[in-house]
Amino acid sequence: MANDNKTKLESVPFRIENPELIPARRYYDEAFFKLEQEQLWPRVWQMACRLEEIPEVGDYVAYDILDRSVIVINSSQGVKAFLNACRHRGVKLANGPGQLSESGFTCPFHGWQFNEQGRCTFVYGRNIFSESLLEQSEIDLVPVRLETWAGCAFINFDNDAVPLRDCLGPLADRIDARHAEKLRMDWWCGTVLPTNWKLAIEAFQEGYHVMQTHPQLHELTYKANRNYGPDADGKAVNENLSAREVANLNADFLARLSAGMDGMVHKTEMEVIEKLRHMELPDDPDLAAQMFYGTTYAEVAKDALARGVPMFDILQVVQDHQFSPVEFTFPNFFLLPMVGAMSSYRIRPLTPETCLFEIWSLVIPPEGDDREPPAEPTMLPYNSSQFPEIPRQDYSNLPIQQLGLHNMEFLRIAKGGEGLPGEGMISNYQRLIDGYLAGLAASDLVDAYQTASGAFDAPIKDIHFKGCD
């Protein structure tokens, strides 16, 4: 097994030999993209829809990933998924969201019909087919594996895949503690980026870009946070700031994050936070910052409960679980918690150099809230001024990064190979991709799956593939 897995890994084109270097051609080579299409996407858990998209029995959505399409439907026996293809001649049965009619899904070509359980209920002209072709198992829709988590339906085309929660590991516990299953959409937008899907992923796996890409955030954190580092003279950045100034800088940061993401810190949370600018504080700036955040978590939760929101104990969760403002779920899904609300990203490949990028603003609503969630994303040009400030800044870099990478493959040669420097999480998930492209068994990849998922800015770690020790 060990030698076999190692041999398989060595066959991957443009594989990562040095964990600190990512070969540039992984981001645009057509053959590499084709290998991802064949070996990665059919074998990984991927978020197909938010459950609030299909709240009633009979509600369905179509989820498309490259050349495959899946129907996710809320059936009377729970949420199910099926290949989006008639068993007769392969015609696609569903496009976008919808509500199943009394006759079920009806193929627009020859009229075959399928119910909410995927059972074929009508075949026109049965007498023209051999009986063996009309065995029920041969004409029912093909089921696709589905599991739910964090208020979402995840699908996997691989029946041998390790269960979703086993793949997520501790990340799932951190997100569950935040009542993610109760989150609902405030808004949902999408765009097509002229960027390889992995570049779009990597823009949110590290905070190193904040200084240049998001200077409005960097300035506030740099001034307010003693742990960010000394200035050029070796003095703490906030050495001359009062406790009140430090607390207000943190409030300014949350306000800028709220406006810049339009929801990562929800507007209802900011109404509470703004009132804390006048709270009593200790004289020590470090203690003042700690007290500000602790009070923020407690007061936001208190306010939410008073408004009928089934809010979790934010302060207790922050104390009990490792906190990160960005949580990545391999291979293409993000949740961004900050206080009680979250933002969320999903990135899907379209071509070697384009991808679909979706953003959600998510909040736990008051009980009994009957607002209709958006049925589909509002699609915008990637350079649209309608995007909030922060994603707009990120989108400005990615297309020119894609263009620049075509010049980079031969510019860096180092021990173990050539490529672009890849910080911790970038290296971790890219090396897991190699495991899938090599065709390693799902059970041999589960430890690496947990390593590649989780909090952003993680260090480069050993990617453990079983059988490769």
Tab-separated table of C-alpha atoms in Angstrom:
chain	number	residue	atom	x	y	z
A	1	MET	CA	0.000	0.000	0.000
A	2	ALA	CA	2.738	2.481	0.963
A	3	ASN	CA	4.710	2.076	-2.239
A	4	ASP	CA	1.524	1.980	-4.309
A	5	ASN	CA	0.227	5.299	-2.914
A	6	LYS	CA	3.615	6.947	-3.274
A	7	THR	CA	3.815	5.821	-6.882
A	8	LYS	CA	0.359	7.227	-7.545
A	9	LEU	CA	1.310	10.589	-6.048
A	10	GLU	CA	4.454	10.778	-8.141
A	11	SER	CA	2.334	10.473	-11.283
A	12	VAL	CA	0.380	13.715	-10.605
A	13	PRO	CA	1.369	16.459	-13.076
A	14	PHE	CA	2.715	19.684	-11.538
A	15	ARG	CA	2.458	18.062	-8.122
A	16	ILE	CA	3.725	19.884	-5.051
A	17	GLU	CA	7.157	18.586	-4.150
A	18	ASN	CA	8.179	21.445	-1.870
A	19	PRO	CA	5.292	22.357	0.498
A	20	GLU	CA	6.273	26.024	0.293
A	21	LEU	CA	6.036	26.255	-3.500
A	22	ILE	CA	2.931	25.885	-5.697
A	23	PRO	CA	3.591	25.272	-9.425
A	24	ALA	CA	1.926	28.073	-11.397
A	25	ARG	CA	0.544	25.827	-14.113
A	26	ARG	CA	-1.871	24.273	-11.626
A	27	TYR	CA	-3.871	27.495	-12.072
A	28	TYR	CA	-4.341	27.435	-15.841
A	29	ASP	CA	-3.151	24.198	-17.433
A	30	GLU	CA	-6.089	22.599	-19.272
A	31	ALA	CA	-4.944	19.018	-18.688
A	32	PHE	CA	-4.590	19.689	-14.947
A	33	PHE	CA	-8.078	21.220	-14.889
A	34	LYS	CA	-9.423	18.167	-16.681
A	35	LEU	CA	-7.810	15.901	-14.091
A	36	GLU	CA	-9.502	17.897	-11.308
A	37	GLN	CA	-12.797	17.455	-13.131
A	38	GLU	CA	-12.298	13.695	-13.322
A	39	GLN	CA	-10.630	12.899	-9.984
A	40	LEU	CA	-11.461	15.686	-7.504
A	41	TRP	CA	-14.991	16.987	-7.987
A	42	PRO	CA	-16.689	13.565	-8.290
A	43	ARG	CA	-15.194	12.503	-4.930
A	44	VAL	CA	-15.509	15.459	-2.528
A	45	TRP	CA	-18.288	16.787	-0.326
A	46	GLN	CA	-19.670	20.010	-1.780
A	47	MET	CA	-22.329	22.395	-0.545
A	48	ALA	CA	-25.198	21.993	-3.005
A	49	CYS	CA	-27.763	24.328	-1.440
A	50	ARG	CA	-28.896	26.021	1.726
A	51	LEU	CA	-31.831	24.152	3.247
A	52	GLU	CA	-33.876	27.344	3.393
A	53	GLU	CA	-33.884	27.256	-0.428
A	54	ILE	CA	-36.133	24.187	-0.197
A	55	PRO	CA	-38.293	24.769	2.919
A	56	GLU	CA	-41.449	22.934	1.767
A	57	VAL	CA	-41.993	19.352	0.649
A	58	GLY	CA	-41.647	19.343	-3.134
A	59	ASP	CA	-39.248	22.300	-3.268
A	60	TYR	CA	-36.119	21.547	-5.287
A	61	VAL	CA	-32.996	23.170	-6.714
A	62	ALA	CA	-30.551	22.131	-9.399
A	63	TYR	CA	-26.884	22.154	-8.390
A	64	ASP	CA	-24.367	22.212	-11.254
A	65	ILE	CA	-20.668	21.417	-10.989
A	66	LEU	CA	-18.791	21.341	-14.290
A	67	ASP	CA	-20.417	18.655	-16.484
A	68	ARG	CA	-22.561	17.192	-13.693
A	69	SER	CA	-25.925	18.301	-12.356
A	70	VAL	CA	-27.872	17.211	-9.276
A	71	ILE	CA	-31.466	17.713	-8.170
A	72	VAL	CA	-31.745	18.384	-4.423
A	73	ILE	CA	-35.349	18.000	-3.279
A	74	ASN	CA	-37.215	18.290	0.001
A	75	SER	CA	-39.245	15.087	-0.100
A	76	SER	CA	-41.810	13.729	2.340
A	77	GLN	CA	-39.057	11.360	3.492
A	78	GLY	CA	-36.401	14.039	3.977
A	79	VAL	CA	-33.957	15.884	1.738
A	80	LYS	CA	-32.707	13.733	-1.136
A	81	ALA	CA	-30.483	14.159	-4.173
A	82	PHE	CA	-30.590	12.592	-7.642
A	83	LEU	CA	-28.630	12.921	-10.842
A	84	ASN	CA	-30.400	15.559	-12.925
A	85	ALA	CA	-30.995	13.336	-15.954
A	86	CYS	CA	-33.900	11.332	-17.308
A	87	ARG	CA	-33.052	7.610	-17.364
A	88	HIS	CA	-34.369	7.318	-20.932
A	89	ARG	CA	-32.167	9.641	-23.022
A	90	GLY	CA	-30.400	11.740	-20.391
A	91	VAL	CA	-32.400	14.967	-20.736
A	92	LYS	CA	-31.913	17.412	-17.857
A	93	LEU	CA	-35.095	17.508	-15.758
A	94	ALA	CA	-34.602	20.593	-13.564
A	95	ASN	CA	-33.139	24.032	-14.100
A	96	GLY	CA	-32.775	26.303	-11.097
A	97	PRO	CA	-35.255	26.261	-8.192
A	98	GLY	CA	-38.838	25.054	-8.400
A	99	GLN	CA	-41.773	23.266	-6.789
A	100	LEU	CA	-42.598	19.752	-7.949
A	101	SER	CA	-45.940	19.457	-9.745
A	102	GLU	CA	-48.504	16.764	-8.983
A	103	SER	CA	-47.202	14.712	-11.893
A	104	GLY	CA	-43.615	15.037	-10.664
A	105	PHE	CA	-40.621	15.789	-12.856
A	106	THR	CA	-41.682	15.390	-16.489
A	107	CYS	CA	-39.037	14.926	-19.156
A	108	PRO	CA	-39.680	17.566	-21.846
A	109	PHE	CA	-38.474	15.172	-24.591
A	110	HIS	CA	-40.549	11.988	-24.263
A	111	GLY	CA	-42.688	12.632	-21.205
A	112	TRP	CA	-41.279	10.149	-18.682
A	113	GLN	CA	-42.232	11.178	-15.143
A	114	PHE	CA	-40.494	10.850	-11.765
A	115	ASN	CA	-41.816	11.511	-8.249
A	116	GLU	CA	-40.146	13.138	-5.236
A	117	GLN	CA	-38.484	9.842	-4.305
A	118	GLY	CA	-36.925	9.564	-7.768
A	119	ARG	CA	-39.246	6.718	-8.744
A	120	CYS	CA	-40.233	6.577	-12.398
A	121	THR	CA	-44.049	6.680	-12.400
A	122	PHE	CA	-44.836	6.929	-16.114
A	123	VAL	CA	-43.269	5.615	-19.306
A	124	TYR	CA	-45.087	6.399	-22.519
A	125	GLY	CA	-45.377	3.442	-24.927
A	126	ARG	CA	-43.931	0.825	-22.599
A	127	ASN	CA	-44.605	-1.870	-25.198
A	128	ILE	CA	-41.789	-0.611	-27.442
A	129	PHE	CA	-39.142	-1.390	-24.806
A	130	SER	CA	-37.779	-4.734	-23.675
A	131	GLU	CA	-38.983	-5.699	-20.203
A	132	SER	CA	-35.389	-5.810	-18.945
A	133	LEU	CA	-34.974	-2.121	-19.839
A	134	LEU	CA	-38.009	-1.203	-17.755
A	135	GLU	CA	-36.997	-2.850	-14.505
A	136	GLN	CA	-37.678	-0.268	-11.793
A	137	SER	CA	-34.028	0.025	-10.803
A	138	GLU	CA	-33.168	0.772	-14.432
A	139	ILE	CA	-35.624	3.628	-14.878
A	140	ASP	CA	-35.656	5.353	-11.453
A	141	LEU	CA	-33.508	8.465	-11.045
A	142	VAL	CA	-29.977	7.709	-9.850
A	143	PRO	CA	-29.581	8.707	-6.185
A	144	VAL	CA	-26.669	10.886	-5.113
A	145	ARG	CA	-25.247	10.711	-1.628
A	146	LEU	CA	-26.423	13.616	0.562
A	147	GLU	CA	-25.735	14.757	4.119
A	148	THR	CA	-26.800	17.941	5.895
A	149	TRP	CA	-24.730	20.221	8.105
A	150	ALA	CA	-24.706	23.904	9.118
A	151	GLY	CA	-28.082	24.517	7.497
A	152	CYS	CA	-26.867	23.205	4.128
A	153	ALA	CA	-27.225	20.111	1.955
A	154	PHE	CA	-23.893	18.598	0.896
A	155	ILE	CA	-23.615	16.076	-1.930
A	156	ASN	CA	-20.922	13.614	-2.934
A	157	PHE	CA	-20.890	11.489	-6.094
A	158	ASP	CA	-18.619	8.940	-4.384
A	159	ASN	CA	-20.539	6.258	-2.495
A	160	ASP	CA	-17.299	5.204	-0.790
A	161	ALA	CA	-16.546	8.679	0.570
A	162	VAL	CA	-15.967	9.045	4.303
A	163	PRO	CA	-18.992	10.683	6.037
A	164	LEU	CA	-18.982	14.476	5.882
A	165	ARG	CA	-18.640	15.091	9.606
A	166	ASP	CA	-15.680	12.724	9.856
A	167	CYS	CA	-13.996	14.766	7.124
A	168	LEU	CA	-14.649	18.080	8.872
A	169	GLY	CA	-13.367	17.052	12.299
A	170	PRO	CA	-13.100	19.797	14.967
A	171	LEU	CA	-14.242	22.496	12.532
A	172	ALA	CA	-17.765	21.069	12.671
A	173	ASP	CA	-17.862	21.353	16.470
A	174	ARG	CA	-16.819	25.022	16.343
A	175	ILE	CA	-19.465	25.888	13.769
A	176	ASP	CA	-22.181	23.808	15.453
A	177	ALA	CA	-21.604	25.703	18.699
A	178	ARG	CA	-22.612	28.869	16.823
A	179	HIS	CA	-26.036	27.474	15.852
A	180	ALA	CA	-25.153	27.552	12.171
A	181	GLU	CA	-28.180	25.392	11.379
A	182	LYS	CA	-30.371	28.369	12.379
A	183	LEU	CA	-28.695	30.908	10.087
A	184	ARG	CA	-30.812	32.396	7.295
A	185	MET	CA	-29.955	34.444	4.225
A	186	ASP	CA	-30.063	38.235	4.379
A	187	TRP	CA	-28.779	38.403	0.805
A	188	TRP	CA	-27.093	36.239	-1.829
A	189	CYS	CA	-24.969	37.514	-4.716
A	190	GLY	CA	-22.817	35.866	-7.347
A	191	THR	CA	-20.346	36.738	-10.057
A	192	VAL	CA	-18.167	35.092	-12.679
A	193	LEU	CA	-14.507	35.844	-12.044
A	194	PRO	CA	-11.871	35.557	-14.812
A	195	THR	CA	-9.837	33.544	-12.316
A	196	ASN	CA	-8.996	29.904	-11.641
A	197	TRP	CA	-11.150	28.573	-8.813
A	198	LYS	CA	-8.123	27.852	-6.614
A	199	LEU	CA	-6.882	31.447	-6.788
A	200	ALA	CA	-10.318	32.604	-5.627
A	201	ILE	CA	-10.144	30.118	-2.737
A	202	GLU	CA	-6.655	31.177	-1.726
A	203	ALA	CA	-7.518	34.866	-1.475
A	204	PHE	CA	-9.382	33.974	1.720
A	205	GLN	CA	-7.046	31.399	3.226
A	206	GLU	CA	-4.558	33.966	4.518
A	207	GLY	CA	-4.677	37.371	6.155
A	208	TYR	CA	-1.332	38.417	4.676
A	209	HIS	CA	-3.069	40.387	1.912
A	210	VAL	CA	-4.996	42.663	4.295
A	211	MET	CA	-2.216	45.256	4.618
A	212	GLN	CA	-2.270	46.133	0.905
A	213	THR	CA	-5.691	44.964	-0.301
A	214	HIS	CA	-7.778	46.179	2.668
A	215	PRO	CA	-5.829	49.127	4.111
A	216	GLN	CA	-8.938	50.443	5.877
A	217	LEU	CA	-8.956	47.299	8.041
A	218	HIS	CA	-5.206	47.013	8.421
A	219	GLU	CA	-4.838	50.536	9.779
A	220	LEU	CA	-7.392	49.940	12.505
A	221	THR	CA	-6.019	46.571	13.615
A	222	TYR	CA	-2.443	47.842	13.472
A	223	LYS	CA	-3.247	50.762	15.745
A	224	ALA	CA	-5.454	48.861	18.170
A	225	ASN	CA	-3.674	45.544	18.612
A	226	ARG	CA	-0.492	45.424	20.654
A	227	ASN	CA	0.150	41.877	19.525
A	228	TYR	CA	0.319	42.948	15.891
A	229	GLY	CA	3.914	44.005	16.356
A	230	PRO	CA	6.122	46.993	17.237
A	231	ASP	CA	6.691	49.965	14.984
A	232	ALA	CA	10.036	50.833	13.377
A	233	ASP	CA	11.372	52.174	16.695
A	234	GLY	CA	10.515	48.966	18.540
A	235	LYS	CA	7.640	50.497	20.476
A	236	ALA	CA	4.245	48.883	20.811
A	237	VAL	CA	1.879	50.365	18.266
A	238	ASN	CA	-0.711	51.454	20.813
A	239	GLU	CA	1.771	52.348	23.535
A	240	ASN	CA	0.546	55.931	23.699
A	241	LEU	CA	-3.141	55.135	23.286
A	242	SER	CA	-5.555	55.312	26.188
A	243	ALA	CA	-7.829	52.436	27.087
A	244	ARG	CA	-10.761	54.407	25.620
A	245	GLU	CA	-8.946	54.929	22.332
A	246	VAL	CA	-8.093	51.241	22.059
A	247	ALA	CA	-11.701	50.208	22.708
A	248	ASN	CA	-12.960	52.720	20.157
A	249	LEU	CA	-10.473	51.534	17.557
A	250	ASN	CA	-11.830	48.006	17.985
A	251	ALA	CA	-15.371	49.346	17.654
A	252	ASP	CA	-14.258	51.199	14.512
A	253	PHE	CA	-12.819	47.950	13.135
A	254	LEU	CA	-16.071	46.053	13.681
A	255	ALA	CA	-18.038	48.918	12.116
A	256	ARG	CA	-15.762	48.963	9.063
A	257	LEU	CA	-15.999	45.168	8.794
A	258	SER	CA	-19.781	45.364	9.071
A	259	ALA	CA	-20.066	47.933	6.297
A	260	GLY	CA	-17.314	46.379	4.195
A	261	MET	CA	-18.915	42.923	4.170
A	262	ASP	CA	-22.519	44.105	4.594
A	263	GLY	CA	-23.269	41.503	7.193
A	264	MET	CA	-20.259	39.651	8.624
A	265	VAL	CA	-21.007	41.837	11.645
A	266	HIS	CA	-24.741	42.322	11.259
A	267	LYS	CA	-26.316	45.779	11.454
A	268	THR	CA	-28.357	44.681	14.491
A	269	GLU	CA	-25.084	43.749	16.211
A	270	MET	CA	-23.508	47.108	15.358
A	271	GLU	CA	-26.432	48.925	16.985
A	272	VAL	CA	-25.432	47.242	20.245
A	273	ILE	CA	-21.678	47.684	19.723
A	274	GLU	CA	-21.959	51.424	19.097
A	275	LYS	CA	-23.514	51.861	22.540
A	276	LEU	CA	-20.455	50.254	24.145
A	277	ARG	CA	-18.149	53.129	23.215
A	278	HIS	CA	-19.078	54.729	26.537
A	279	MET	CA	-18.748	51.654	28.755
A	280	GLU	CA	-16.527	51.775	31.831
A	281	LEU	CA	-13.009	50.463	31.151
A	282	PRO	CA	-9.873	49.613	33.142
A	283	ASP	CA	-6.887	51.891	32.615
A	284	ASP	CA	-4.755	49.165	31.001
A	285	PRO	CA	-5.285	49.221	27.186
A	286	ASP	CA	-4.857	45.459	26.818
A	287	LEU	CA	-7.437	44.733	29.515
A	288	ALA	CA	-9.702	47.361	27.982
A	289	ALA	CA	-9.630	45.562	24.630
A	290	GLN	CA	-10.419	42.226	26.284
A	291	MET	CA	-13.275	43.778	28.262
A	292	PHE	CA	-14.637	45.473	25.149
A	293	TYR	CA	-14.873	42.205	23.222
A	294	GLY	CA	-16.188	40.231	26.174
A	295	THR	CA	-18.902	42.842	26.746
A	296	THR	CA	-19.650	42.928	23.020
A	297	TYR	CA	-20.271	39.177	22.923
A	298	ALA	CA	-22.422	39.253	26.061
A	299	GLU	CA	-24.484	42.301	25.098
A	300	VAL	CA	-25.100	41.230	21.507
A	301	ALA	CA	-26.388	37.870	22.740
A	302	LYS	CA	-28.537	39.562	25.377
A	303	ASP	CA	-30.041	41.929	22.808
A	304	ALA	CA	-30.702	39.079	20.362
A	305	LEU	CA	-32.525	37.014	22.988
A	306	ALA	CA	-34.638	40.042	23.885
A	307	ARG	CA	-35.667	40.299	20.210
A	308	GLY	CA	-36.728	36.650	20.102
A	309	VAL	CA	-33.563	35.388	18.375
A	310	PRO	CA	-32.484	31.883	19.515
A	311	MET	CA	-28.928	33.130	19.973
A	312	PHE	CA	-26.142	31.017	21.432
A	313	ASP	CA	-23.990	32.202	24.335
A	314	ILE	CA	-21.419	34.012	22.210
A	315	LEU	CA	-18.976	34.722	25.016
A	316	GLN	CA	-19.041	31.119	26.228
A	317	VAL	CA	-18.499	29.769	22.712
A	318	VAL	CA	-15.504	32.069	22.180
A	319	GLN	CA	-14.044	30.879	25.476
A	320	ASP	CA	-14.680	27.185	24.752
A	321	HIS	CA	-13.632	27.004	21.098
A	322	GLN	CA	-10.732	28.250	19.024
A	323	PHE	CA	-11.910	31.417	17.279
A	324	SER	CA	-11.218	32.281	13.677
A	325	PRO	CA	-13.042	34.854	11.522
A	326	VAL	CA	-12.595	32.569	8.495
A	327	GLU	CA	-13.349	28.822	8.495
A	328	PHE	CA	-12.616	26.846	5.308
A	329	THR	CA	-14.339	23.591	4.365
A	330	PHE	CA	-12.420	21.674	1.706
A	331	PRO	CA	-12.635	22.007	-1.241
A	332	ASN	CA	-14.600	25.232	-1.886
A	333	PHE	CA	-16.825	26.479	0.961
A	334	PHE	CA	-16.221	29.159	3.613
A	335	LEU	CA	-18.056	30.339	6.720
A	336	LEU	CA	-16.897	33.626	8.246
A	337	PRO	CA	-18.093	34.042	11.856
A	338	MET	CA	-17.331	37.190	13.814
A	339	VAL	CA	-19.950	37.798	16.508
A	340	GLY	CA	-23.295	36.020	15.999
A	341	ALA	CA	-23.833	36.453	12.258
A	342	MET	CA	-21.683	35.087	9.428
A	343	SER	CA	-20.751	35.654	5.826
A	344	SER	CA	-20.251	32.678	3.527
A	345	TYR	CA	-18.502	31.947	0.205
A	346	ARG	CA	-18.829	29.158	-2.338
A	347	ILE	CA	-16.522	28.942	-5.353
A	348	ARG	CA	-17.118	26.609	-8.306
A	349	PRO	CA	-14.866	26.053	-11.344
A	350	LEU	CA	-16.246	26.892	-14.789
A	351	THR	CA	-13.142	26.727	-17.024
A	352	PRO	CA	-9.406	26.580	-16.269
A	353	GLU	CA	-9.420	30.362	-15.888
A	354	THR	CA	-12.953	31.260	-14.770
A	355	CYS	CA	-15.052	30.457	-11.724
A	356	LEU	CA	-18.434	31.190	-10.163
A	357	PHE	CA	-18.100	33.034	-6.852
A	358	GLU	CA	-21.126	33.334	-4.531
A	359	ILE	CA	-21.453	35.334	-1.306
A	360	TRP	CA	-24.097	35.059	1.384
A	361	SER	CA	-24.851	37.278	4.355
A	362	LEU	CA	-26.287	35.028	7.081
A	363	VAL	CA	-27.987	35.876	10.362
A	364	ILE	CA	-30.054	34.002	12.953
A	365	PRO	CA	-33.526	35.562	12.649
A	366	PRO	CA	-36.095	36.003	15.418
A	367	GLU	CA	-38.404	33.038	15.910
A	368	GLY	CA	-41.483	33.372	13.715
A	369	ASP	CA	-39.673	35.505	11.130
A	370	ASP	CA	-41.497	34.808	7.869
A	371	ARG	CA	-39.349	36.743	5.411
A	372	GLU	CA	-38.902	34.975	2.080
A	373	PRO	CA	-35.239	34.098	1.427
A	374	PRO	CA	-33.795	34.857	-2.002
A	375	ALA	CA	-34.520	32.014	-4.418
A	376	GLU	CA	-31.409	32.610	-6.532
A	377	PRO	CA	-28.288	34.782	-6.322
A	378	THR	CA	-28.295	38.299	-7.699
A	379	MET	CA	-25.682	38.001	-10.440
A	380	LEU	CA	-23.384	41.005	-10.901
A	381	PRO	CA	-20.278	41.788	-12.971
A	382	TYR	CA	-17.192	41.091	-10.851
A	383	ASN	CA	-16.249	44.788	-10.958
A	384	SER	CA	-19.737	45.983	-9.997
A	385	SER	CA	-19.938	48.832	-7.507
A	386	GLN	CA	-22.928	47.032	-5.950
A	387	PHE	CA	-20.622	44.578	-4.188
A	388	PRO	CA	-19.618	45.612	-0.658
A	389	GLU	CA	-16.216	47.246	-0.229
A	390	ILE	CA	-14.190	44.233	0.930
A	391	PRO	CA	-15.139	41.697	-1.789
A	392	ARG	CA	-14.855	44.492	-4.338
A	393	GLN	CA	-11.237	45.013	-3.262
A	394	ASP	CA	-10.510	41.277	-3.483
A	395	TYR	CA	-12.105	41.008	-6.912
A	396	SER	CA	-9.868	43.804	-8.202
A	397	ASN	CA	-6.749	41.671	-7.606
A	398	LEU	CA	-7.776	38.222	-8.768
A	399	PRO	CA	-8.125	38.816	-12.546
A	400	ILE	CA	-4.712	40.474	-12.790
A	401	GLN	CA	-3.187	37.717	-10.657
A	402	GLN	CA	-4.544	35.174	-13.143
A	403	LEU	CA	-2.907	37.051	-16.003
A	404	GLY	CA	0.382	37.417	-14.157
A	405	LEU	CA	0.689	33.734	-13.349
A	406	HIS	CA	1.303	32.912	-17.011
A	407	ASN	CA	4.669	34.664	-16.602
A	408	MET	CA	5.658	32.954	-13.363
A	409	GLU	CA	6.151	29.247	-13.955
A	410	PHE	CA	9.834	29.525	-14.809
A	411	LEU	CA	10.868	32.367	-12.479
A	412	ARG	CA	11.399	30.508	-9.211
A	413	ILE	CA	13.432	27.367	-8.886
A	414	ALA	CA	14.174	26.052	-5.408
A	415	LYS	CA	14.931	22.820	-3.645
A	416	GLY	CA	12.126	20.402	-4.240
A	417	GLY	CA	10.696	22.055	-7.337
A	418	GLU	CA	9.545	25.350	-8.742
A	419	GLY	CA	6.520	27.516	-8.137
A	420	LEU	CA	4.951	30.345	-6.154
A	421	PRO	CA	5.289	30.717	-2.393
A	422	GLY	CA	2.200	29.241	-0.760
A	423	GLU	CA	1.375	30.133	2.840
A	424	GLY	CA	0.114	27.510	5.296
A	425	MET	CA	-3.477	26.708	4.423
A	426	ILE	CA	-2.812	27.236	0.701
A	427	SER	CA	-0.125	24.576	0.792
A	428	ASN	CA	-2.217	22.246	2.944
A	429	TYR	CA	-5.282	22.134	0.713
A	430	GLN	CA	-3.263	22.101	-2.514
A	431	ARG	CA	-1.393	18.994	-1.355
A	432	LEU	CA	-4.703	17.328	-0.483
A	433	ILE	CA	-5.819	18.017	-4.047
A	434	ASP	CA	-2.782	15.995	-5.166
A	435	GLY	CA	-4.054	13.074	-3.088
A	436	TYR	CA	-7.361	13.139	-4.935
A	437	LEU	CA	-5.716	13.558	-8.330
A	438	ALA	CA	-3.544	10.543	-7.539
A	439	GLY	CA	-6.683	8.487	-6.981
A	440	LEU	CA	-5.922	7.575	-3.363
A	441	ALA	CA	-8.735	5.862	-1.484
A	442	ALA	CA	-11.150	8.116	0.413
A	443	SER	CA	-10.249	6.403	3.692
A	444	ASP	CA	-6.575	7.258	3.087
A	445	LEU	CA	-7.413	10.959	2.700
A	446	VAL	CA	-9.600	11.657	5.734
A	447	ASP	CA	-6.807	12.877	8.056
A	448	ALA	CA	-5.552	15.206	5.339
A	449	TYR	CA	-9.116	16.423	4.760
A	450	GLN	CA	-9.309	17.595	8.380
A	451	THR	CA	-5.872	19.207	8.127
A	452	ALA	CA	-6.780	21.110	4.963
A	453	SER	CA	-10.044	22.408	6.448
A	454	GLY	CA	-10.362	24.820	9.348
A	455	ALA	CA	-9.191	28.241	10.465
A	456	PHE	CA	-7.403	30.495	7.987
A	457	ASP	CA	-3.771	31.484	8.496
A	458	ALA	CA	-3.007	27.952	9.670
A	459	PRO	CA	0.670	27.005	9.340
A	460	ILE	CA	1.994	24.514	6.809
A	461	LYS	CA	1.309	21.091	8.306
A	462	ASP	CA	2.127	17.497	7.500
A	463	ILE	CA	-0.479	16.193	5.087
A	464	HIS	CA	-0.895	12.626	6.230
A	465	PHE	CA	-2.009	10.203	3.534
A	466	LYS	CA	-2.439	6.726	4.975
A	467	GLY	CA	-0.113	4.265	3.372
A	468	CYS	CA	2.492	6.916	2.569
A	469	ASP	CA	4.445	6.876	5.847
